[in-house]
CSV table of C-alpha atoms in Angstrom, one decimal:
chain,number,residue,atom,x,y,z
A,1,UNK,CA,4.8,8.8,11.7
A,2,UNK,CA,4.7,7.6,15.3
A,3,UNK,CA,1.0,8.3,15.4
A,4,UNK,CA,0.4,6.3,12.3
A,5,UNK,CA,2.3,3.4,13.7
A,6,UNK,CA,0.3,3.6,16.9
A,7,UNK,CA,-3.0,3.4,14.9
A,8,UNK,CA,-1.7,0.3,12.9
A,9,UNK,CA,-0.7,-1.3,16.2
A,10,UNK,CA,-4.2,-0.7,17.7
A,11,UNK,CA,-6.0,-2.0,14.7
A,12,UNK,CA,-3.8,-5.2,14.6
A,13,UNK,CA,-4.4,-5.7,18.3
A,14,UNK,CA,-8.1,-5.2,17.8
A,15,UNK,CA,-8.2,-7.8,15.0
A,16,UNK,CA,-6.4,-10.3,17.2
A,17,UNK,CA,-8.7,-9.6,20.0
A,18,UNK,CA,-11.8,-10.2,17.8
A,19,UNK,CA,-10.2,-13.4,16.3
A,20,UNK,CA,-9.5,-14.7,19.8
A,21,UNK,CA,-13.2,-14.2,20.7
A,22,UNK,CA,-14.2,-16.3,17.7
A,23,UNK,CA,-15.6,-13.5,15.5
A,24,UNK,CA,-14.7,-13.0,11.9
A,25,UNK,CA,-16.0,-10.5,9.3
A,26,UNK,CA,-17.5,-13.5,7.3
A,27,UNK,CA,-19.3,-15.0,10.3
A,28,UNK,CA,-21.5,-11.9,10.6
A,29,UNK,CA,-22.4,-12.2,6.9
A,30,UNK,CA,-23.7,-15.8,7.0
A,31,UNK,CA,-27.3,-16.1,5.7
A,32,UNK,CA,-30.0,-17.9,7.8
A,33,UNK,CA,-29.6,-20.9,5.5
A,34,UNK,CA,-25.9,-21.1,6.0
A,35,UNK,CA,-26.3,-20.8,9.8
A,36,UNK,CA,-28.7,-23.8,9.7
A,37,UNK,CA,-26.1,-25.8,7.8
A,38,UNK,CA,-23.4,-24.7,10.2
A,39,UNK,CA,-25.5,-25.7,13.2
A,40,UNK,CA,-26.1,-29.1,11.7
A,41,UNK,CA,-22.4,-29.5,10.9
A,42,UNK,CA,-21.5,-28.4,14.4
A,43,UNK,CA,-23.8,-30.9,16.1
A,44,UNK,CA,-22.4,-33.8,14.1
A,45,UNK,CA,-18.8,-32.5,14.8
A,46,UNK,CA,-19.5,-32.5,18.6
A,47,UNK,CA,-21.2,-35.7,19.1
A,48,UNK,CA,-21.0,-38.2,16.1
A,49,UNK,CA,-19.8,-41.6,17.1
A,50,UNK,CA,-17.2,-42.0,14.4
A,51,UNK,CA,-14.6,-39.3,15.0
A,52,UNK,CA,-13.1,-40.0,11.6
A,53,UNK,CA,-16.4,-38.9,10.0
A,54,UNK,CA,-16.2,-41.8,7.5
A,55,UNK,CA,-12.4,-41.2,7.1
A,56,UNK,CA,-12.8,-37.7,5.6
A,57,UNK,CA,-11.9,-34.2,6.5
A,58,UNK,CA,-15.1,-32.9,8.2
A,59,UNK,CA,-13.9,-29.4,8.3
A,60,UNK,CA,-13.2,-29.4,4.5
A,61,UNK,CA,-16.8,-30.9,4.1
A,62,UNK,CA,-18.1,-27.9,6.0
A,63,UNK,CA,-16.3,-25.4,3.7
A,64,UNK,CA,-17.4,-27.3,0.5
A,65,UNK,CA,-21.1,-27.1,1.5
A,66,UNK,CA,-20.9,-23.5,2.6
A,67,UNK,CA,-19.9,-22.6,-0.9
A,68,UNK,CA,-23.1,-23.9,-2.3
A,69,UNK,CA,-25.9,-21.6,-3.4
A,70,UNK,CA,-28.2,-21.8,-0.4
A,71,UNK,CA,-30.8,-19.4,-1.8
A,72,UNK,CA,-33.8,-20.8,0.3
A,73,UNK,CA,-34.7,-23.2,3.0
A,74,UNK,CA,-35.2,-26.1,0.6
A,75,UNK,CA,-31.7,-25.6,-0.8
A,76,UNK,CA,-30.3,-25.6,2.7
A,77,UNK,CA,-32.1,-28.8,3.6
A,78,UNK,CA,-30.8,-30.5,0.5
A,79,UNK,CA,-27.3,-29.4,1.3
A,80,UNK,CA,-27.5,-30.7,4.9
A,81,UNK,CA,-28.8,-34.0,3.6
A,82,UNK,CA,-26.0,-34.3,1.1
A,83,UNK,CA,-23.5,-33.4,3.7
A,84,UNK,CA,-24.8,-36.1,6.1
A,85,UNK,CA,-24.8,-38.6,3.2
A,86,UNK,CA,-21.0,-38.3,3.1
A,87,UNK,CA,-21.0,-40.1,6.4
A,88,UNK,CA,-22.5,-43.2,4.7
A,89,UNK,CA,-24.6,-44.1,7.8
A,90,UNK,CA,-28.4,-44.0,7.4
A,91,UNK,CA,-29.3,-43.3,11.0
A,92,UNK,CA,-27.7,-39.9,11.1
A,93,UNK,CA,-30.1,-37.8,9.1
A,94,UNK,CA,-32.1,-34.6,8.8
A,95,UNK,CA,-35.7,-34.5,9.7
A,96,UNK,CA,-37.5,-31.7,7.9
A,97,UNK,CA,-40.2,-30.0,10.0
A,98,UNK,CA,-43.1,-32.3,9.0
A,99,UNK,CA,-40.9,-35.3,9.4
A,100,UNK,CA,-39.7,-34.2,12.8
A,101,UNK,CA,-43.4,-33.5,13.8
A,102,UNK,CA,-44.4,-37.0,12.6
A,103,UNK,CA,-41.6,-38.6,14.6
A,104,UNK,CA,-42.7,-36.9,17.7
A,105,UNK,CA,-46.3,-38.1,17.1
A,106,UNK,CA,-45.2,-41.7,16.5
A,107,UNK,CA,-43.7,-41.9,20.1
A,108,UNK,CA,-46.7,-40.2,21.8
A,109,UNK,CA,-49.9,-40.7,19.9
A,110,UNK,CA,-51.2,-42.0,16.5
A,111,UNK,CA,-50.5,-41.4,12.8
A,112,UNK,CA,-52.1,-42.0,9.5
A,113,UNK,CA,-50.5,-44.2,7.0
A,114,UNK,CA,-50.0,-47.9,6.1
A,115,UNK,CA,-48.3,-49.0,9.2
A,116,UNK,CA,-44.8,-49.9,8.2
A,117,UNK,CA,-41.6,-49.5,10.2
A,118,UNK,CA,-38.8,-49.2,7.6
A,119,UNK,CA,-35.0,-49.0,7.4
A,120,UNK,CA,-32.4,-48.6,4.7
A,121,UNK,CA,-30.1,-51.7,4.9
A,122,UNK,CA,-26.6,-50.3,5.5
A,123,UNK,CA,-25.1,-53.2,3.6
A,124,UNK,CA,-27.3,-53.2,0.4
A,125,UNK,CA,-28.6,-49.7,0.4
A,126,UNK,CA,-32.2,-51.0,-0.2
A,127,UNK,CA,-35.3,-49.9,1.6
A,128,UNK,CA,-36.5,-52.7,3.8
A,129,UNK,CA,-39.4,-53.5,6.1
A,130,UNK,CA,-38.5,-53.8,9.7
A,131,UNK,CA,-42.0,-54.7,10.8
A,132,UNK,CA,-45.6,-54.1,9.9
A,133,UNK,CA,-47.6,-52.5,12.8
A,134,UNK,CA,-50.3,-54.8,14.3
A,135,UNK,CA,-53.7,-54.3,12.8
A,136,UNK,CA,-52.3,-52.0,10.0
A,137,UNK,CA,-53.0,-52.1,6.2
A,138,UNK,CA,-49.5,-53.4,5.8
A,139,UNK,CA,-50.0,-56.2,8.2
A,140,UNK,CA,-53.3,-57.1,6.5
A,141,UNK,CA,-51.5,-57.3,3.1
A,142,UNK,CA,-49.0,-59.7,4.8
A,143,UNK,CA,-45.9,-57.6,4.1
A,144,UNK,CA,-43.1,-59.1,6.0
A,145,UNK,CA,-39.8,-58.3,7.8
A,146,UNK,CA,-36.9,-57.9,5.3
A,147,UNK,CA,-39.1,-57.4,2.3
A,148,UNK,CA,-37.7,-54.8,0.0
A,149,UNK,CA,-39.8,-51.8,-1.1
A,150,UNK,CA,-38.6,-51.1,-4.6
A,151,UNK,CA,-40.9,-48.2,-5.4
A,152,UNK,CA,-43.6,-46.0,-3.8
A,153,UNK,CA,-46.3,-44.7,-6.2
A,154,UNK,CA,-43.8,-45.5,-9.1
A,155,UNK,CA,-40.9,-43.6,-7.5
A,156,UNK,CA,-37.7,-45.6,-7.2
A,157,UNK,CA,-36.9,-45.8,-3.5
A,158,UNK,CA,-33.1,-45.8,-4.2
A,159,UNK,CA,-33.6,-42.1,-4.9
A,160,UNK,CA,-35.3,-41.4,-1.6
A,161,UNK,CA,-34.0,-40.9,1.9
A,162,UNK,CA,-35.5,-42.9,4.7
A,163,UNK,CA,-37.6,-40.0,5.8
A,164,UNK,CA,-38.7,-39.2,2.3
A,165,UNK,CA,-39.9,-42.7,1.9
A,166,UNK,CA,-41.8,-42.7,5.2
A,167,UNK,CA,-43.4,-39.4,4.2
A,168,UNK,CA,-44.7,-40.8,0.9
A,169,UNK,CA,-46.4,-43.7,2.7
A,170,UNK,CA,-48.1,-41.4,5.3
A,171,UNK,CA,-51.2,-39.4,4.3
A,172,UNK,CA,-54.8,-38.8,5.0
A,173,UNK,CA,-56.9,-41.8,6.0
A,174,UNK,CA,-58.8,-43.3,3.1
A,175,UNK,CA,-56.2,-42.3,0.4
A,176,UNK,CA,-54.3,-45.0,-1.4
A,177,UNK,CA,-50.6,-45.7,-2.0
A,178,UNK,CA,-49.0,-48.3,-4.3
A,179,UNK,CA,-45.9,-50.2,-3.2
A,180,UNK,CA,-43.8,-52.4,-5.4
A,181,UNK,CA,-42.3,-55.1,-3.0
A,182,UNK,CA,-39.7,-57.8,-3.5
A,183,UNK,CA,-40.4,-60.5,-0.8
A,184,UNK,CA,-37.4,-61.8,1.0
A,185,UNK,CA,-36.2,-64.8,-1.1
A,186,UNK,CA,-38.5,-64.1,-4.0
A,187,UNK,CA,-37.3,-63.6,-7.6
A,188,UNK,CA,-40.1,-61.4,-8.8
A,189,UNK,CA,-41.7,-58.4,-7.3
A,190,UNK,CA,-45.3,-57.6,-6.7
A,191,UNK,CA,-47.3,-54.4,-6.5
A,192,UNK,CA,-49.7,-53.9,-3.7
A,193,UNK,CA,-52.2,-51.0,-3.3
A,194,UNK,CA,-52.8,-50.1,0.4
A,195,UNK,CA,-55.5,-47.7,1.8
A,196,UNK,CA,-54.1,-45.5,4.5
A,197,UNK,CA,-55.9,-45.4,7.8
A,198,UNK,CA,-55.5,-43.9,11.3
A,199,UNK,CA,-53.2,-46.2,13.3
A,200,UNK,CA,-53.4,-46.2,17.1
A,201,UNK,CA,-49.9,-46.5,18.6
A,202,UNK,CA,-50.9,-48.0,22.0
A,203,UNK,CA,-47.7,-49.9,22.7
A,204,UNK,CA,-49.0,-52.7,25.0
A,205,UNK,CA,-51.6,-55.5,24.6
A,206,UNK,CA,-52.1,-57.9,27.6
A,207,UNK,CA,-54.1,-61.0,28.2
A,208,UNK,CA,-54.2,-63.9,30.6
A,209,UNK,CA,-54.1,-67.4,29.1
A,210,UNK,CA,-56.2,-69.5,31.5
A,211,UNK,CA,-56.0,-72.6,29.4
A,212,UNK,CA,-52.6,-73.4,30.8
A,213,UNK,CA,-51.5,-74.7,34.2
A,214,UNK,CA,-50.2,-72.5,35.7
A,215,UNK,CA,-52.0,-69.4,34.1
A,216,UNK,CA,-49.6,-67.4,31.9
A,217,UNK,CA,-49.8,-63.7,31.4
A,218,UNK,CA,-49.1,-62.5,27.8
A,219,UNK,CA,-47.7,-59.0,27.3
A,220,UNK,CA,-47.1,-57.8,23.7
A,221,UNK,CA,-45.0,-54.6,23.4
A,222,UNK,CA,-45.3,-53.0,20.0
A,223,UNK,CA,-42.9,-50.1,20.4
A,224,UNK,CA,-40.9,-48.1,23.0
A,225,UNK,CA,-42.9,-45.0,23.2
A,226,UNK,CA,-43.1,-42.4,25.9
A,227,UNK,CA,-45.9,-44.2,27.7
A,228,UNK,CA,-44.7,-47.8,27.1
A,229,UNK,CA,-43.1,-48.3,30.6
A,230,UNK,CA,-46.2,-47.3,32.5
A,231,UNK,CA,-48.4,-49.4,30.3
A,232,UNK,CA,-46.2,-52.5,30.8
A,233,UNK,CA,-46.1,-51.9,34.5
A,234,UNK,CA,-49.9,-51.6,34.6
A,235,UNK,CA,-50.3,-54.7,32.5
A,236,UNK,CA,-48.0,-56.8,34.7
A,237,UNK,CA,-49.6,-55.7,37.9
A,238,UNK,CA,-53.1,-56.4,36.5
A,239,UNK,CA,-52.0,-59.9,35.2
A,240,UNK,CA,-50.5,-60.7,38.6
A,241,UNK,CA,-53.7,-59.8,40.3
A,242,UNK,CA,-55.6,-62.1,37.9
A,243,UNK,CA,-53.4,-65.0,39.0
A,244,UNK,CA,-50.6,-65.1,36.4
A,245,UNK,CA,-47.8,-67.4,37.6
A,246,UNK,CA,-45.5,-67.0,34.5
A,247,UNK,CA,-45.2,-64.5,31.7
A,248,UNK,CA,-44.6,-64.2,28.0
A,249,UNK,CA,-43.1,-60.9,26.8
A,250,UNK,CA,-43.6,-60.6,23.0
A,251,UNK,CA,-41.1,-58.4,21.3
A,252,UNK,CA,-41.6,-59.7,17.8
A,253,UNK,CA,-41.7,-57.0,15.1
A,254,UNK,CA,-41.0,-54.4,17.7
A,255,UNK,CA,-38.6,-51.9,15.9
A,256,UNK,CA,-37.6,-50.1,19.0
A,257,UNK,CA,-38.0,-46.5,20.0
A,258,UNK,CA,-36.9,-44.6,23.1
A,259,UNK,CA,-33.8,-46.0,24.8
A,260,UNK,CA,-34.9,-44.9,28.3
A,261,UNK,CA,-38.2,-46.8,27.9
A,262,UNK,CA,-36.2,-50.0,27.2
A,263,UNK,CA,-34.2,-49.5,30.3
A,264,UNK,CA,-37.2,-48.8,32.5
A,265,UNK,CA,-39.0,-51.8,31.3
A,266,UNK,CA,-35.9,-54.0,31.8
A,267,UNK,CA,-35.9,-52.8,35.5
A,268,UNK,CA,-39.4,-54.2,35.9
A,269,UNK,CA,-38.1,-57.7,35.4
A,270,UNK,CA,-34.5,-57.6,36.8
A,271,UNK,CA,-33.7,-57.0,40.4
A,272,UNK,CA,-30.0,-56.6,40.1
A,273,UNK,CA,-27.3,-56.5,37.4
A,274,UNK,CA,-26.4,-54.4,34.4
A,275,UNK,CA,-29.0,-53.7,31.7
A,276,UNK,CA,-26.9,-52.2,29.0
A,277,UNK,CA,-23.5,-50.5,28.3
A,278,UNK,CA,-23.1,-47.5,26.1
A,279,UNK,CA,-19.9,-46.6,24.4
A,280,UNK,CA,-19.2,-43.1,22.9
A,281,UNK,CA,-16.7,-42.1,20.3
A,282,UNK,CA,-13.9,-41.5,23.0
A,283,UNK,CA,-14.4,-45.2,23.9
A,284,UNK,CA,-15.8,-44.1,27.3
A,285,UNK,CA,-18.3,-46.7,28.6
A,286,UNK,CA,-21.3,-45.9,30.6
A,287,UNK,CA,-23.9,-48.4,32.0
A,288,UNK,CA,-27.4,-48.6,33.3
A,289,UNK,CA,-28.3,-51.0,36.0
A,290,UNK,CA,-31.3,-52.5,37.8
A,291,UNK,CA,-32.6,-50.7,40.8
A,292,UNK,CA,-33.8,-53.6,42.9
A,293,UNK,CA,-37.5,-53.0,42.4
A,294,UNK,CA,-38.6,-55.7,39.9
A,295,UNK,CA,-42.4,-56.2,39.7
A,296,UNK,CA,-42.1,-60.0,39.7
A,297,UNK,CA,-39.6,-62.8,39.8
A,298,UNK,CA,-42.0,-65.2,38.0
A,299,UNK,CA,-40.7,-67.3,35.1
A,300,UNK,CA,-40.4,-65.3,31.9
A,301,UNK,CA,-40.1,-66.2,28.1
A,302,UNK,CA,-39.4,-63.6,25.5
A,303,UNK,CA,-40.4,-64.0,21.9
A,304,UNK,CA,-38.1,-62.4,19.3
A,305,UNK,CA,-37.8,-62.4,15.5
A,306,UNK,CA,-36.0,-60.5,12.7
A,307,UNK,CA,-38.2,-57.5,13.3
A,308,UNK,CA,-37.0,-57.2,16.9
A,309,UNK,CA,-34.6,-54.2,16.8
A,310,UNK,CA,-32.9,-51.5,18.6
A,311,UNK,CA,-34.4,-50.8,22.1
A,312,UNK,CA,-36.1,-54.2,21.8
A,313,UNK,CA,-32.7,-55.8,21.5
A,314,UNK,CA,-31.4,-53.9,24.5
A,315,UNK,CA,-34.3,-55.4,26.5
A,316,UNK,CA,-33.9,-58.9,25.1
A,317,UNK,CA,-30.2,-58.8,25.6
A,318,UNK,CA,-30.5,-57.6,29.2
A,319,UNK,CA,-32.9,-60.4,30.1
A,320,UNK,CA,-30.8,-63.1,28.3
A,321,UNK,CA,-27.4,-62.1,29.7
A,322,UNK,CA,-28.8,-61.7,33.2
A,323,UNK,CA,-30.4,-65.2,32.9
A,324,UNK,CA,-33.7,-63.7,33.8
A,325,UNK,CA,-35.6,-65.1,30.8
A,326,UNK,CA,-35.3,-67.6,27.9
A,327,UNK,CA,-35.4,-66.1,24.4
A,328,UNK,CA,-37.5,-68.0,21.9
A,329,UNK,CA,-37.9,-67.4,18.2
A,330,UNK,CA,-35.5,-66.1,15.5
A,331,UNK,CA,-32.3,-64.0,15.4
A,332,UNK,CA,-33.0,-60.4,16.0
A,333,UNK,CA,-32.5,-57.5,13.6
A,334,UNK,CA,-29.1,-56.2,14.7
A,335,UNK,CA,-29.2,-52.5,15.3
A,336,UNK,CA,-26.7,-51.6,18.0
A,337,UNK,CA,-26.5,-47.8,17.5
A,338,UNK,CA,-28.0,-45.1,19.6
A,339,UNK,CA,-29.2,-41.7,18.2
A,340,UNK,CA,-29.8,-38.4,19.9
A,341,UNK,CA,-32.4,-36.0,18.5
A,342,UNK,CA,-31.6,-32.3,18.2
A,343,UNK,CA,-34.2,-29.7,17.4
A,344,UNK,CA,-33.1,-27.0,14.9
A,345,UNK,CA,-34.3,-23.4,15.2
A,346,UNK,CA,-36.8,-23.7,12.3
A,347,UNK,CA,-38.7,-26.8,13.6
A,348,UNK,CA,-36.6,-29.3,11.8
A,349,UNK,CA,-34.6,-32.0,13.7
A,350,UNK,CA,-31.3,-33.8,13.4
A,351,UNK,CA,-30.9,-37.4,14.4
A,352,UNK,CA,-27.2,-38.1,15.1
A,353,UNK,CA,-25.7,-41.5,16.0
A,354,UNK,CA,-23.8,-40.7,19.2
A,355,UNK,CA,-23.0,-44.1,20.7
A,356,UNK,CA,-23.2,-47.8,20.4
A,357,UNK,CA,-24.5,-50.2,22.9
A,358,UNK,CA,-23.3,-53.5,24.3
A,359,UNK,CA,-25.3,-56.1,26.1
A,360,UNK,CA,-24.4,-56.9,29.8
A,361,UNK,CA,-22.1,-59.6,28.5
A,362,UNK,CA,-20.4,-57.0,26.3
A,363,UNK,CA,-21.8,-58.3,23.1
A,364,UNK,CA,-21.8,-55.8,20.2
A,365,UNK,CA,-24.9,-56.9,18.3
A,366,UNK,CA,-24.9,-54.3,15.5
A,367,UNK,CA,-25.4,-56.1,12.1
A,368,UNK,CA,-25.2,-59.4,14.0
A,369,UNK,CA,-28.3,-59.6,16.1
A,370,UNK,CA,-29.1,-61.7,19.2
A,371,UNK,CA,-29.5,-65.5,18.8
A,372,UNK,CA,-32.4,-66.9,20.8
A,373,UNK,CA,-31.9,-69.7,23.4
A,374,UNK,CA,-34.4,-71.7,21.6
A,375,UNK,CA,-34.5,-71.0,17.8
A,376,UNK,CA,-38.1,-71.6,16.5
A,377,UNK,CA,-38.8,-70.7,12.9
A,378,UNK,CA,-42.2,-69.1,12.2
A,379,UNK,CA,-43.9,-68.4,8.9
A,380,UNK,CA,-45.5,-65.0,8.8
A,381,UNK,CA,-48.9,-65.1,10.5
A,382,UNK,CA,-51.7,-62.4,10.7
A,383,UNK,CA,-52.1,-60.4,13.8
A,384,UNK,CA,-55.3,-62.3,14.7
A,385,UNK,CA,-53.4,-65.5,14.7
A,386,UNK,CA,-51.0,-64.5,17.4
A,387,UNK,CA,-51.3,-67.0,20.3
A,388,UNK,CA,-53.2,-69.5,18.4
A,389,UNK,CA,-52.3,-73.0,17.2
A,390,UNK,CA,-50.4,-71.6,14.1
A,391,UNK,CA,-48.2,-69.5,16.4
A,392,UNK,CA,-45.3,-72.0,16.9
A,393,UNK,CA,-43.2,-69.6,18.9
A,394,UNK,CA,-46.0,-68.8,21.3
A,395,UNK,CA,-46.7,-72.5,21.7
A,396,UNK,CA,-43.1,-73.2,22.5
A,397,UNK,CA,-43.1,-70.5,25.2
A,398,UNK,CA,-46.2,-72.0,26.8
A,399,UNK,CA,-44.6,-75.4,26.8
A,400,UNK,CA,-41.5,-74.1,28.4
A,401,UNK,CA,-43.3,-72.2,31.1
A,402,UNK,CA,-45.7,-74.9,31.9
A,403,UNK,CA,-43.5,-78.0,31.7
A,404,UNK,CA,-40.3,-76.5,33.0
A,405,UNK,CA,-41.4,-73.9,35.5
A,406,UNK,CA,-38.9,-74.8,38.1
A,407,UNK,CA,-36.0,-74.7,35.6
A,408,UNK,CA,-37.3,-71.4,34.3
A,409,UNK,CA,-37.4,-69.8,37.7
A,410,UNK,CA,-34.0,-71.1,38.6
A,411,UNK,CA,-32.5,-69.7,35.4
């Protein structure tokens, strides 16, 4: 009898030891699909900005989706997407392997598609255009910021995730895709057929406007890719050598990109001061500051519009709040959330909203945007018309820099 009690005691002790180490019999039995869902759940659990998880029991959500029939990888992806959808926040999302690969390409090289930056409006749930890429089929078709995309090749976009919509618009160069679009303010929709093409993602275009006195260097930044900071630095240095005495930084229709690129570019214009504050879910604030090595202190005007979003707003807000530049144009998009990208074991990725940012003056611009110092309305113009007589925002910047140079430098 004593021997039997001893064995029971040893088994109970062994069980508690294994439990303390975090092992359970069911954990060893998890399928690869369940493990993928668990890892996705864990990444959100550890880092998601909203620690209420949209006011729901996140552990209970885990158990609910683990009980689903995850028979294959497609079923696991669907379950993860449904799990993340309970957060009701479009920027935290699963990137299937091809989507994750395309995202990596978009920040480093080129892609094939129609050239649209898109977003799901968190207030309306509709798929909207953030900005068409310069020189793209979408830009040639005059699709505009805030236009709604109702369907893609006849498929209702309300049934698609953001990445599914993007994937349907990409494809081999020369192939066609049909979009049903409701223009901002219009009552009836239109259907446009676009031919996909290879789209170079060179982030910077720079020219010197010699028709002005003093000469003005123009730098257009299309997105914050991995090489954006170097290309902006090279452009400013080259324009300075050509004789530029003032600068226009064009962030119109720039949907953002890499946070670090935005910080590095801000440091090229600001010698001292805070560039941006970030706030995590514990309410802990961190900041990034200038490093005292600005490339120039010449007068600067920044062009913004409704397509200026995310990292573009970080840069614009830093320049405005530090009184380094005057902002000209229209109110910006209003995306003040920061995502971290996690790679999953099977080549998929998980984008998780981990923080929000505030401008140096502690403005939270999410869903609000940044109001320019000089509001100037602008009807949509073609890429080739930028910097011409029909570009009223560019003309206002030139007028400011050439007539009020001393005021601009003092500000």
